[in-house]
Tab-separated table of N, CA and C and ligand atoms in Angstrom:
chain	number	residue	atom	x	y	z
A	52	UNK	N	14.909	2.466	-13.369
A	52	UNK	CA	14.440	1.094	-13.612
A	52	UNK	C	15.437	0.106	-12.993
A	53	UNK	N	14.914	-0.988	-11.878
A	53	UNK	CA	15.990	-1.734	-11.637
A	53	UNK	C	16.043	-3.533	-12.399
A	54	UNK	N	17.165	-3.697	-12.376
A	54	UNK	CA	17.126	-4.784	-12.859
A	54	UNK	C	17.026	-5.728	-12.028
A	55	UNK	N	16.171	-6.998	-12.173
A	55	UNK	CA	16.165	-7.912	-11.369
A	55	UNK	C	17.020	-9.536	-11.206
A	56	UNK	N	18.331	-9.409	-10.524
A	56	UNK	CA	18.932	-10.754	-11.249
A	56	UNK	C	18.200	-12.392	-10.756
A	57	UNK	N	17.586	-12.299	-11.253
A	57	UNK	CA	16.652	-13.974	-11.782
A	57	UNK	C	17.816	-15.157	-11.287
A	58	UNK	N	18.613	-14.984	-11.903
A	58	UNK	CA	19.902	-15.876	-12.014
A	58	UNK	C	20.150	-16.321	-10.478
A	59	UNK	N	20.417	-15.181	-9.605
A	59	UNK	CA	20.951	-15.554	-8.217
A	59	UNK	C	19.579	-15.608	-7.334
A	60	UNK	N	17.909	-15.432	-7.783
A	60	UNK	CA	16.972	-15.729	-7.825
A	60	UNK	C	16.988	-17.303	-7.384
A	61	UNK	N	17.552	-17.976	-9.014
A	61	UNK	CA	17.209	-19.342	-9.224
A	61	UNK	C	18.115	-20.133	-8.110
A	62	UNK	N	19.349	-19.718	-7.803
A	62	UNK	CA	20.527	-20.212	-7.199
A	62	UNK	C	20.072	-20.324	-5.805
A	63	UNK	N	19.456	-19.350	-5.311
A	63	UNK	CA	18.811	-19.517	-4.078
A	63	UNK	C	17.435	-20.439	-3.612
A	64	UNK	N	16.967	-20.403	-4.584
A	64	UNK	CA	15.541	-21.402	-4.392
A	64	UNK	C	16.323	-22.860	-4.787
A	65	UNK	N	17.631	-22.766	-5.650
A	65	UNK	CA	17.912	-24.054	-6.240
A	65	UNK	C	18.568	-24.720	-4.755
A	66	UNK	N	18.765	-24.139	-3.547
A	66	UNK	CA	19.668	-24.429	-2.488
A	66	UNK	C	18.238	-25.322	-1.119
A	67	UNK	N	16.934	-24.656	-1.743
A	67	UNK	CA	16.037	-25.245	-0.686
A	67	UNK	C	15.074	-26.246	-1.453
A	68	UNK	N	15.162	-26.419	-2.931
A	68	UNK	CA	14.513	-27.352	-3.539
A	68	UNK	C	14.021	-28.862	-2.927
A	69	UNK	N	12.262	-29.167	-2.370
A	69	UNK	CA	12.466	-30.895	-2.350
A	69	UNK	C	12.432	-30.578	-0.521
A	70	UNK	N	12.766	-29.097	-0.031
A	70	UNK	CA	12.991	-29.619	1.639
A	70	UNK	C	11.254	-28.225	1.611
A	71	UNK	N	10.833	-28.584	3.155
A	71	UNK	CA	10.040	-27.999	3.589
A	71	UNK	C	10.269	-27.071	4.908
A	72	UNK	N	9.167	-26.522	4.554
A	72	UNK	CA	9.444	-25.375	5.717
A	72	UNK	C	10.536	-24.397	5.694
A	73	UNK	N	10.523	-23.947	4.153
A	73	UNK	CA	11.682	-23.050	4.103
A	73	UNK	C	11.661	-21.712	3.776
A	74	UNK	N	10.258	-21.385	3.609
A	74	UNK	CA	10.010	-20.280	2.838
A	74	UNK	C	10.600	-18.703	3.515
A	75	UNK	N	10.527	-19.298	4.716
A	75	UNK	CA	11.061	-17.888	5.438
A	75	UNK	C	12.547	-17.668	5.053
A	76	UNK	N	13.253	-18.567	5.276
A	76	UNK	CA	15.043	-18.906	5.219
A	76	UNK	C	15.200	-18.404	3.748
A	77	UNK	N	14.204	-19.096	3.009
A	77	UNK	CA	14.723	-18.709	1.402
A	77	UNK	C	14.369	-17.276	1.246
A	78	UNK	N	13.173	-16.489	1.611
A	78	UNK	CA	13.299	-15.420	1.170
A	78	UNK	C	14.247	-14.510	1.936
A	79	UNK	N	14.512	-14.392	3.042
A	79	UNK	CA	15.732	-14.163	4.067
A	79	UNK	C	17.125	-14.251	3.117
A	80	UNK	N	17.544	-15.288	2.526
A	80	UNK	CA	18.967	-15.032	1.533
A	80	UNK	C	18.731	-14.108	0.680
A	81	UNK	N	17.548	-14.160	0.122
A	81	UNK	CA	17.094	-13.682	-1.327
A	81	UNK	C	17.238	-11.952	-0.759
A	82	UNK	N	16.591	-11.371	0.303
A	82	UNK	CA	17.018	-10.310	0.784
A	82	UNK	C	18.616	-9.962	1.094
A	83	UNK	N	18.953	-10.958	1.230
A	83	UNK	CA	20.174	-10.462	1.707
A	83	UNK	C	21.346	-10.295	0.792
A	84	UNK	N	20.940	-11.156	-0.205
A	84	UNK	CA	21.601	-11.335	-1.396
A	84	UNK	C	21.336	-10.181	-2.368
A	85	UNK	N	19.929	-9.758	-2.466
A	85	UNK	CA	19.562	-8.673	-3.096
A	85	UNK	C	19.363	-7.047	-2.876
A	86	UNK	N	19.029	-6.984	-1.447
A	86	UNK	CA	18.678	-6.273	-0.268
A	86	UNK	C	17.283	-5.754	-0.766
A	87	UNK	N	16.717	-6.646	-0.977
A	87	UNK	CA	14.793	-6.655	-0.825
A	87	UNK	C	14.921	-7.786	-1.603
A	88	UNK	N	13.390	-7.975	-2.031
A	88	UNK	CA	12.752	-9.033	-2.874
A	88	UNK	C	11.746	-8.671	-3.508
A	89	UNK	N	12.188	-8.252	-4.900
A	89	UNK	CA	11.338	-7.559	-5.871
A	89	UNK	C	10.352	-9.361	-6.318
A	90	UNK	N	9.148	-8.185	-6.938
A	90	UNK	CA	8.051	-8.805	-7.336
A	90	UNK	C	8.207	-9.978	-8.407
A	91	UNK	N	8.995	-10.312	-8.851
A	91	UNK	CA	9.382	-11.201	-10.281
A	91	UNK	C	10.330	-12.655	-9.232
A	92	UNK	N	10.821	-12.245	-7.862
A	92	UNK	CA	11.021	-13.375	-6.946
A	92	UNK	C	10.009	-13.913	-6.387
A	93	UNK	N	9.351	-13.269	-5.978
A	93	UNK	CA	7.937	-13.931	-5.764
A	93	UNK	C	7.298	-14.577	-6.436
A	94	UNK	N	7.207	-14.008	-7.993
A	94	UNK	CA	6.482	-14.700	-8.957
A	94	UNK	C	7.298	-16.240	-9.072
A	95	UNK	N	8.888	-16.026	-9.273
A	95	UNK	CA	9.638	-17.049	-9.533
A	95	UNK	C	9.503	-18.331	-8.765
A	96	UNK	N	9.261	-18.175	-7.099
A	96	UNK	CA	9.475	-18.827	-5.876
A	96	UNK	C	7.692	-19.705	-6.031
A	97	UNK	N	7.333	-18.933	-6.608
A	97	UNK	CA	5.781	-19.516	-6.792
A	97	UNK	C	5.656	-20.654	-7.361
A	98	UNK	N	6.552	-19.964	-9.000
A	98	UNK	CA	6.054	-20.913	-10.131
A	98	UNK	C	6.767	-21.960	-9.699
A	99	UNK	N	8.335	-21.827	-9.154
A	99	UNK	CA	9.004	-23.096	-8.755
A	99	UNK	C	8.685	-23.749	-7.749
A	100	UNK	N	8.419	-23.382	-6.626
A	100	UNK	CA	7.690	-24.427	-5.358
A	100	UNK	C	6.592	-24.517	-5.120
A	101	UNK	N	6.307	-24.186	-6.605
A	101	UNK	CA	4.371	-24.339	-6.362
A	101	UNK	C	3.819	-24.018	-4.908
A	102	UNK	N	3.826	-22.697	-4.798
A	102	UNK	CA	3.246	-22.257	-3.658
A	102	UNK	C	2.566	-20.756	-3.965
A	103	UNK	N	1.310	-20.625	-3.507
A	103	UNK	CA	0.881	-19.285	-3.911
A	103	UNK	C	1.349	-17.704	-3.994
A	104	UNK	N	1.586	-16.765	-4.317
A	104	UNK	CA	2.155	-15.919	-4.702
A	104	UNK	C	1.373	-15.383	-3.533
A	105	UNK	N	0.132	-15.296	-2.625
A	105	UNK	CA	-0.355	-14.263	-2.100
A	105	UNK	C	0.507	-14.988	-0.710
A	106	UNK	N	0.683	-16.185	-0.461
A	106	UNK	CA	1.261	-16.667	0.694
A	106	UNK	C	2.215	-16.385	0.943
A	107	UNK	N	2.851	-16.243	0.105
A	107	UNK	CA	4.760	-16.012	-0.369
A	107	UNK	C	4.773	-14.154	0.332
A	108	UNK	N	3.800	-13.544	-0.628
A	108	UNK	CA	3.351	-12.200	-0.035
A	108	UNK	C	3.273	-11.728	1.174
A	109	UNK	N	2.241	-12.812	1.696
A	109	UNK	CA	1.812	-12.457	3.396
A	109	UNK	C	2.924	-12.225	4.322
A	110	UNK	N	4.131	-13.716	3.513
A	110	UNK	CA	4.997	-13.381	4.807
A	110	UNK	C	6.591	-12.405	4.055
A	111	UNK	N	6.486	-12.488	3.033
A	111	UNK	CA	7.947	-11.169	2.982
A	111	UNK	C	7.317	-9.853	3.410
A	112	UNK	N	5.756	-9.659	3.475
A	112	UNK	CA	5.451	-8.279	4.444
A	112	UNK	C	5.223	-7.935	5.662
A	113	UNK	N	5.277	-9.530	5.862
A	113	UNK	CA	5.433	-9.462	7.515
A	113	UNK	C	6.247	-8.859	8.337
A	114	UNK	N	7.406	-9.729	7.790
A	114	UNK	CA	8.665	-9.699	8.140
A	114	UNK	C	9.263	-8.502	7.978
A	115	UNK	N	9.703	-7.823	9.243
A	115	UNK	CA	10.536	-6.191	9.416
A	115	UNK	C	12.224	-6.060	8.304
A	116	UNK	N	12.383	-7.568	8.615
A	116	UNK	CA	13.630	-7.832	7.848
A	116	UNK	C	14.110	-7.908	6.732
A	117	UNK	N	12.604	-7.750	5.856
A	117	UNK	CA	12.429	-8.262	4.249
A	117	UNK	C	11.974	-6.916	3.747
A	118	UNK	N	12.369	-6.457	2.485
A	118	UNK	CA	12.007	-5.417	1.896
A	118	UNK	C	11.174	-5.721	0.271
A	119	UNK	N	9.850	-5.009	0.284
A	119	UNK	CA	9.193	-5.444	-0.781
A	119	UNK	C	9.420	-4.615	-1.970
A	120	UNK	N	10.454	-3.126	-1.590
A	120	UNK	CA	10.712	-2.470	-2.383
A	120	UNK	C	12.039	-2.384	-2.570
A	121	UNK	N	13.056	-1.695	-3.583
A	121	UNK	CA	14.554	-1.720	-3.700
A	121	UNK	C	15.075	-0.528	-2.760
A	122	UNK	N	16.253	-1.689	-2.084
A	122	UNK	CA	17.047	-1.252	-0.940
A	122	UNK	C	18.312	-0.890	-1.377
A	123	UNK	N	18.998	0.104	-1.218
A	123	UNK	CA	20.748	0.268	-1.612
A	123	UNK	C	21.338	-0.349	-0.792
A	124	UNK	N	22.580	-0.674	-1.313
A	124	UNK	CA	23.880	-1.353	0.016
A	124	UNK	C	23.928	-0.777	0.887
A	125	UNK	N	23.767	0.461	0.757
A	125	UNK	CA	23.969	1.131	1.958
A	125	UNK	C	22.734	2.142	2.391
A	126	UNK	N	22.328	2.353	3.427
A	126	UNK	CA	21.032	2.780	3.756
A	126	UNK	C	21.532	4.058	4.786
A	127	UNK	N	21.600	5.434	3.970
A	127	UNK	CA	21.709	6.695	5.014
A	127	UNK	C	20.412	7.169	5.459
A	128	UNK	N	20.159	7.046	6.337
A	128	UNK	CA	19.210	7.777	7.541
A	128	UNK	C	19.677	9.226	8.060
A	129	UNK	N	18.802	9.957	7.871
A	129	UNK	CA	18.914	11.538	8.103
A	129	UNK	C	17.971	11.461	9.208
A	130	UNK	N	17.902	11.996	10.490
A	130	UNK	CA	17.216	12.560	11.425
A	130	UNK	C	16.983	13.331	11.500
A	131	UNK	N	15.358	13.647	11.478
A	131	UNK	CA	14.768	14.644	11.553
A	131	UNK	C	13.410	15.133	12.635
A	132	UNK	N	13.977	14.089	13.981
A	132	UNK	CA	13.485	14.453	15.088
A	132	UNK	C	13.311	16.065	15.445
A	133	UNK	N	12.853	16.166	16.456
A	133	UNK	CA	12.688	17.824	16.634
A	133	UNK	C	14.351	17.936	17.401
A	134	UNK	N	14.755	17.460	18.199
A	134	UNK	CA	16.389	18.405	18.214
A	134	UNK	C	16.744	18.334	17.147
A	135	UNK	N	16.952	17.644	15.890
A	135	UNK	CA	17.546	17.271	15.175
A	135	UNK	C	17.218	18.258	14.015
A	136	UNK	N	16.068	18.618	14.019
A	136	UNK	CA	15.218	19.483	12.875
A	136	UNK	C	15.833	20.932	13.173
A	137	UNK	N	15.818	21.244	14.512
A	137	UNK	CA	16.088	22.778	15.238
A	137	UNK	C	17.597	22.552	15.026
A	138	UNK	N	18.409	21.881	14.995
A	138	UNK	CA	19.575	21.794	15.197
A	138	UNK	C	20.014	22.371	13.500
A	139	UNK	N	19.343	21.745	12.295
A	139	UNK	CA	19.757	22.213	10.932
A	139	UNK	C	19.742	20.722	9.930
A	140	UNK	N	18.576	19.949	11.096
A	140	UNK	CA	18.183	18.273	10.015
A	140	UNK	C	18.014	18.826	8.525
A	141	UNK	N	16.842	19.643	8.767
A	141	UNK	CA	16.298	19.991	7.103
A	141	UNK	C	17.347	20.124	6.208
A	142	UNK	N	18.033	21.270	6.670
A	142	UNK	CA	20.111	21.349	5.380
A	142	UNK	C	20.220	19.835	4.929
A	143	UNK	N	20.868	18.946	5.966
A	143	UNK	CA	21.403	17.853	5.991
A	143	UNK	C	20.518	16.992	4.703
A	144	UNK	N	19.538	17.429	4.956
A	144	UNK	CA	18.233	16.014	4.355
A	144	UNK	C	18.798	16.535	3.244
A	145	UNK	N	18.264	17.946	2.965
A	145	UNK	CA	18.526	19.046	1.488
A	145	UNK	C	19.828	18.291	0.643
A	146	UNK	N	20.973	17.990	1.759
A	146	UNK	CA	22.359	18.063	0.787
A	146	UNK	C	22.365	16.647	0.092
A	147	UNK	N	21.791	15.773	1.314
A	147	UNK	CA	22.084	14.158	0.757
A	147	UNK	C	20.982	14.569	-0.459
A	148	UNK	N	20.064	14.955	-0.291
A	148	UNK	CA	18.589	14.414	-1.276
A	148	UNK	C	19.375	14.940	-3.226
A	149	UNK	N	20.218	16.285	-2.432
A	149	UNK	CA	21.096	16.675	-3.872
A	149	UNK	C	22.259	15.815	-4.056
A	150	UNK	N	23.066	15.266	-3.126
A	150	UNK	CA	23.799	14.582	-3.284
A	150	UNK	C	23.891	13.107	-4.431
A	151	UNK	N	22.501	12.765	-3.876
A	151	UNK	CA	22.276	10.962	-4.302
A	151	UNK	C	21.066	11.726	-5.916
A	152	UNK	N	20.576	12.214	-5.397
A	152	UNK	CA	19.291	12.419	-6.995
A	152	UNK	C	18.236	12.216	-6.515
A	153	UNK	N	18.064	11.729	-5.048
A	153	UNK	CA	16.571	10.879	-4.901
A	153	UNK	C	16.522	11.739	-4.207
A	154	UNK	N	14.715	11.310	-3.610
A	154	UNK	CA	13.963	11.924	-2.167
A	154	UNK	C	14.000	10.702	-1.314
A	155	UNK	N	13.916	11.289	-0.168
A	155	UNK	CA	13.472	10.116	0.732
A	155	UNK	C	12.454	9.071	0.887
A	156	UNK	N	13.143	7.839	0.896
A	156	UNK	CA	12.494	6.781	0.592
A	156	UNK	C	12.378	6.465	-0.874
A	157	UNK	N	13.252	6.625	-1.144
A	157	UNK	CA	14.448	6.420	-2.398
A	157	UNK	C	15.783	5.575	-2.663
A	158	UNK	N	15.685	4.730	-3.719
A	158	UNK	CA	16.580	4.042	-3.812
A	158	UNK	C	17.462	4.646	-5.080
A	159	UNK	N	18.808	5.052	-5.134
A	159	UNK	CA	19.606	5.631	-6.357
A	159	UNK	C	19.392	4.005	-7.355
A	160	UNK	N	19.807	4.687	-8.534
A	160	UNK	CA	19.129	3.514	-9.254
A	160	UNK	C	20.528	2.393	-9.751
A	161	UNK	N	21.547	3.123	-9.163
A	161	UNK	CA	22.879	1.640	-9.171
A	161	UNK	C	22.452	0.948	-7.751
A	162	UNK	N	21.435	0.859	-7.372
A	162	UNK	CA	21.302	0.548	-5.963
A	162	UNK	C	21.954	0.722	-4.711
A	163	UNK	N	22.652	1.877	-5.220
A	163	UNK	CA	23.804	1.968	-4.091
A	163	UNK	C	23.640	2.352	-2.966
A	164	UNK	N	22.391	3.460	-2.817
A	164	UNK	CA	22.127	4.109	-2.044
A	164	UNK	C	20.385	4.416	-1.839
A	165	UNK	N	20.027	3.771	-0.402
A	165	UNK	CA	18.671	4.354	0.022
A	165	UNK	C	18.622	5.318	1.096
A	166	UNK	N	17.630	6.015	0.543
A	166	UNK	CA	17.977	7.477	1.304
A	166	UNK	C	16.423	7.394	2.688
A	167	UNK	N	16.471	7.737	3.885
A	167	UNK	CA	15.593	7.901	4.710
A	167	UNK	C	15.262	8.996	5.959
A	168	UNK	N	14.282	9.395	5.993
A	168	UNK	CA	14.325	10.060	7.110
A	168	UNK	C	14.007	9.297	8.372
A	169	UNK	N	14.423	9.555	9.393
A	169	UNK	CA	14.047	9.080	10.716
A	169	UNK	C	13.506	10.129	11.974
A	170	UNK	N	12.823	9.923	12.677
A	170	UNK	CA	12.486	10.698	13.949
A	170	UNK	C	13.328	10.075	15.219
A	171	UNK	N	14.432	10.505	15.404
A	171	UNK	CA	14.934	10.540	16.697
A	171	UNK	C	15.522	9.328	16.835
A	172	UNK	N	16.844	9.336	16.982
A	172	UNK	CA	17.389	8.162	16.927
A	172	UNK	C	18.212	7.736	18.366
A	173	UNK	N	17.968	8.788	19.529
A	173	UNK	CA	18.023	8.407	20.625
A	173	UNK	C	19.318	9.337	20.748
A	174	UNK	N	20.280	10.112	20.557
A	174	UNK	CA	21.401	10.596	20.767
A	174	UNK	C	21.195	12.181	20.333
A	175	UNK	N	20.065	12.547	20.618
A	175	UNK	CA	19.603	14.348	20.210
A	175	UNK	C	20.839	15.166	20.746
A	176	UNK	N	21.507	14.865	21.780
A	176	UNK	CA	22.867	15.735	21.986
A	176	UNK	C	23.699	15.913	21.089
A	177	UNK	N	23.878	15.052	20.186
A	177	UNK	CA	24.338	15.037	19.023
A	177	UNK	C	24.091	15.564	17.463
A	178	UNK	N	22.924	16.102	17.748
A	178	UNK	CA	22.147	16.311	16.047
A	178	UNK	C	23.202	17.906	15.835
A	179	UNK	N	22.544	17.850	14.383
A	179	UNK	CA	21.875	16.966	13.949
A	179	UNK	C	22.759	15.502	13.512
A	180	UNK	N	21.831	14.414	13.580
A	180	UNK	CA	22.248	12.910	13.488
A	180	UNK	C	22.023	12.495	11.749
A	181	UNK	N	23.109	12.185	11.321
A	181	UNK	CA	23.150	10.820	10.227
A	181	UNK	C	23.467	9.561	10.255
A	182	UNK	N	22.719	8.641	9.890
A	182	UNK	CA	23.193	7.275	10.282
A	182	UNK	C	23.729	6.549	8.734
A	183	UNK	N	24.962	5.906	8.793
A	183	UNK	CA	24.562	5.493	7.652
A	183	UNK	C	25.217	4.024	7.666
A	184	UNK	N	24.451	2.993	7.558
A	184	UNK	CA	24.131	1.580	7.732
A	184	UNK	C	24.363	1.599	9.228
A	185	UNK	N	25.670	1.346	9.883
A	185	UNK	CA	25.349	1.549	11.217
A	185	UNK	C	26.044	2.242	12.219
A	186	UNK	N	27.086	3.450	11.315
A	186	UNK	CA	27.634	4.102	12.004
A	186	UNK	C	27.077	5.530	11.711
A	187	UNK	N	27.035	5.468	13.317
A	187	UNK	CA	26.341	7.227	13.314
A	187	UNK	C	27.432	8.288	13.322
A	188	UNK	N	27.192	9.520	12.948
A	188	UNK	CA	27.714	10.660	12.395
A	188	UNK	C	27.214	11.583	13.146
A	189	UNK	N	27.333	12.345	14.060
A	189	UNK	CA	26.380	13.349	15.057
A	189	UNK	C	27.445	14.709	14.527
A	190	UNK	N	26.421	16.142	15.104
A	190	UNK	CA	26.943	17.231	14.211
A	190	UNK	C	27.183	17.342	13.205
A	191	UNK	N	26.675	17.076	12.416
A	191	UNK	CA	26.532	17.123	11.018
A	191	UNK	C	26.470	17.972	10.333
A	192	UNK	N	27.339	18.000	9.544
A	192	UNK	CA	26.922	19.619	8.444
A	192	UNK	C	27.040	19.393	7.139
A	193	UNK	N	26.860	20.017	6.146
A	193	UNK	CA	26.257	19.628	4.734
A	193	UNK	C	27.438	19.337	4.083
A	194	UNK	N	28.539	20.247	4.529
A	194	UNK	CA	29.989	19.138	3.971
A	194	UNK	C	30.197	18.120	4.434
A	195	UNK	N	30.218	17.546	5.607
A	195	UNK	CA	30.557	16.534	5.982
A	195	UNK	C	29.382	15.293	5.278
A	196	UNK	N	28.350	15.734	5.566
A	196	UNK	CA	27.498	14.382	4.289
A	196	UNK	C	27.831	14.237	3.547
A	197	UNK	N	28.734	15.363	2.580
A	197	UNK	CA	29.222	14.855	1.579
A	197	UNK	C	30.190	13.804	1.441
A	198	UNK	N	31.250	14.322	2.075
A	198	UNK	CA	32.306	13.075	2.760
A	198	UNK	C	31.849	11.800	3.074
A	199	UNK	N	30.749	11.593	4.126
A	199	UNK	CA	30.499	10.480	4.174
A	199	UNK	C	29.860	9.957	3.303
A	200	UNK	N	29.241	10.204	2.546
A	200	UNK	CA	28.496	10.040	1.375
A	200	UNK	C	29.842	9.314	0.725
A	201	UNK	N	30.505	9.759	-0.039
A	201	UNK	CA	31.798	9.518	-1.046
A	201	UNK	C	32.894	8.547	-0.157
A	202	UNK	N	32.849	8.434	0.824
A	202	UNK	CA	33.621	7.272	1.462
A	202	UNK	C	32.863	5.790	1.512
A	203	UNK	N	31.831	5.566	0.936
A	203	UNK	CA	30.911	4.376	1.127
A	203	UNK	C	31.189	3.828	-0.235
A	204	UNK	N	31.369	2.048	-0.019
A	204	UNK	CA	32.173	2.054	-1.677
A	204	UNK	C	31.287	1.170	-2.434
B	501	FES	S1	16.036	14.126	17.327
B	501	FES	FE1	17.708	13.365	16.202
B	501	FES	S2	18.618	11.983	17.589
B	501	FES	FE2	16.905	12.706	18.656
């Protein structure tokens, strides 16, 4: 169950109050501040700028940048392209998925950690590939996820 802080919710809409044309910018902090924008910001951003909840909708799903579901601080990507799969992806996925508690496309529930698979992340000489936020990890083996796993703070 995650909790939703309302509080830094209000602090952010309280920063675009009275101006227009902001809806993108405001939900943009609100992601960034939160790393998505759960459903109770939307509701909030509604009731306060009187603006419809399905409009508010249209565009945080637009947007590649905005997440409608909960994101961890840190986002490990497992590759599981075909070099990456033949190489020993599946182990890798196996250790993080035991590592964190979740499956892929999973958020651990201190938010710390979202877990993902990817197809091919362009460096197959390397697999199998882990990415995690934005440093990649090539050759990978099920100890070493662990490590990187436990070095992320
Ligand atoms: S298949 Fe993993 S980097 Fe290409």
């Amino acid at each position: 169950m995650v909790t939703v802080e309302l509080d830094k919710v209000d602090e952010i809409i309280d920063r675009y109050v009275g101006e227009e044309g902001i809806l993108i910018q405001l939900l943009l902090d609100i992601q960034s501040e939160l790393n998505w924008i759960p459903k109770e910001a939307l509701e909030r951003i509604s009731e306060r700028l009187k603006i419809p909840v399905s409009q508010i909708y249209r565009i945080a799903s637009f947007y590649k940048a905005m997440s409608l579901t909960p994101r961890g601080r840190h986002i490990v990507n497992v590759c599981l392209g075909t070099a990456c799969h033949v190489r020993g992806g599946p182990r890798i996925m196996d250790r993080a998925k035991q590592i964190l508690g979740i499956d892929a496309g999973e958020t651990t529930p201190d938010m710390k950690f979202t877990l993902e698979r990817v197809n091919c992340l362009g460096c197959c000489a390397l697999g199998p590939v882990v990415v995690v936020d934005r440093d990649y990890h090539g050759k990978i083996t099920p100890a070493k996820v662990k490590e990187i796993i436990e070095t992320c703070d």
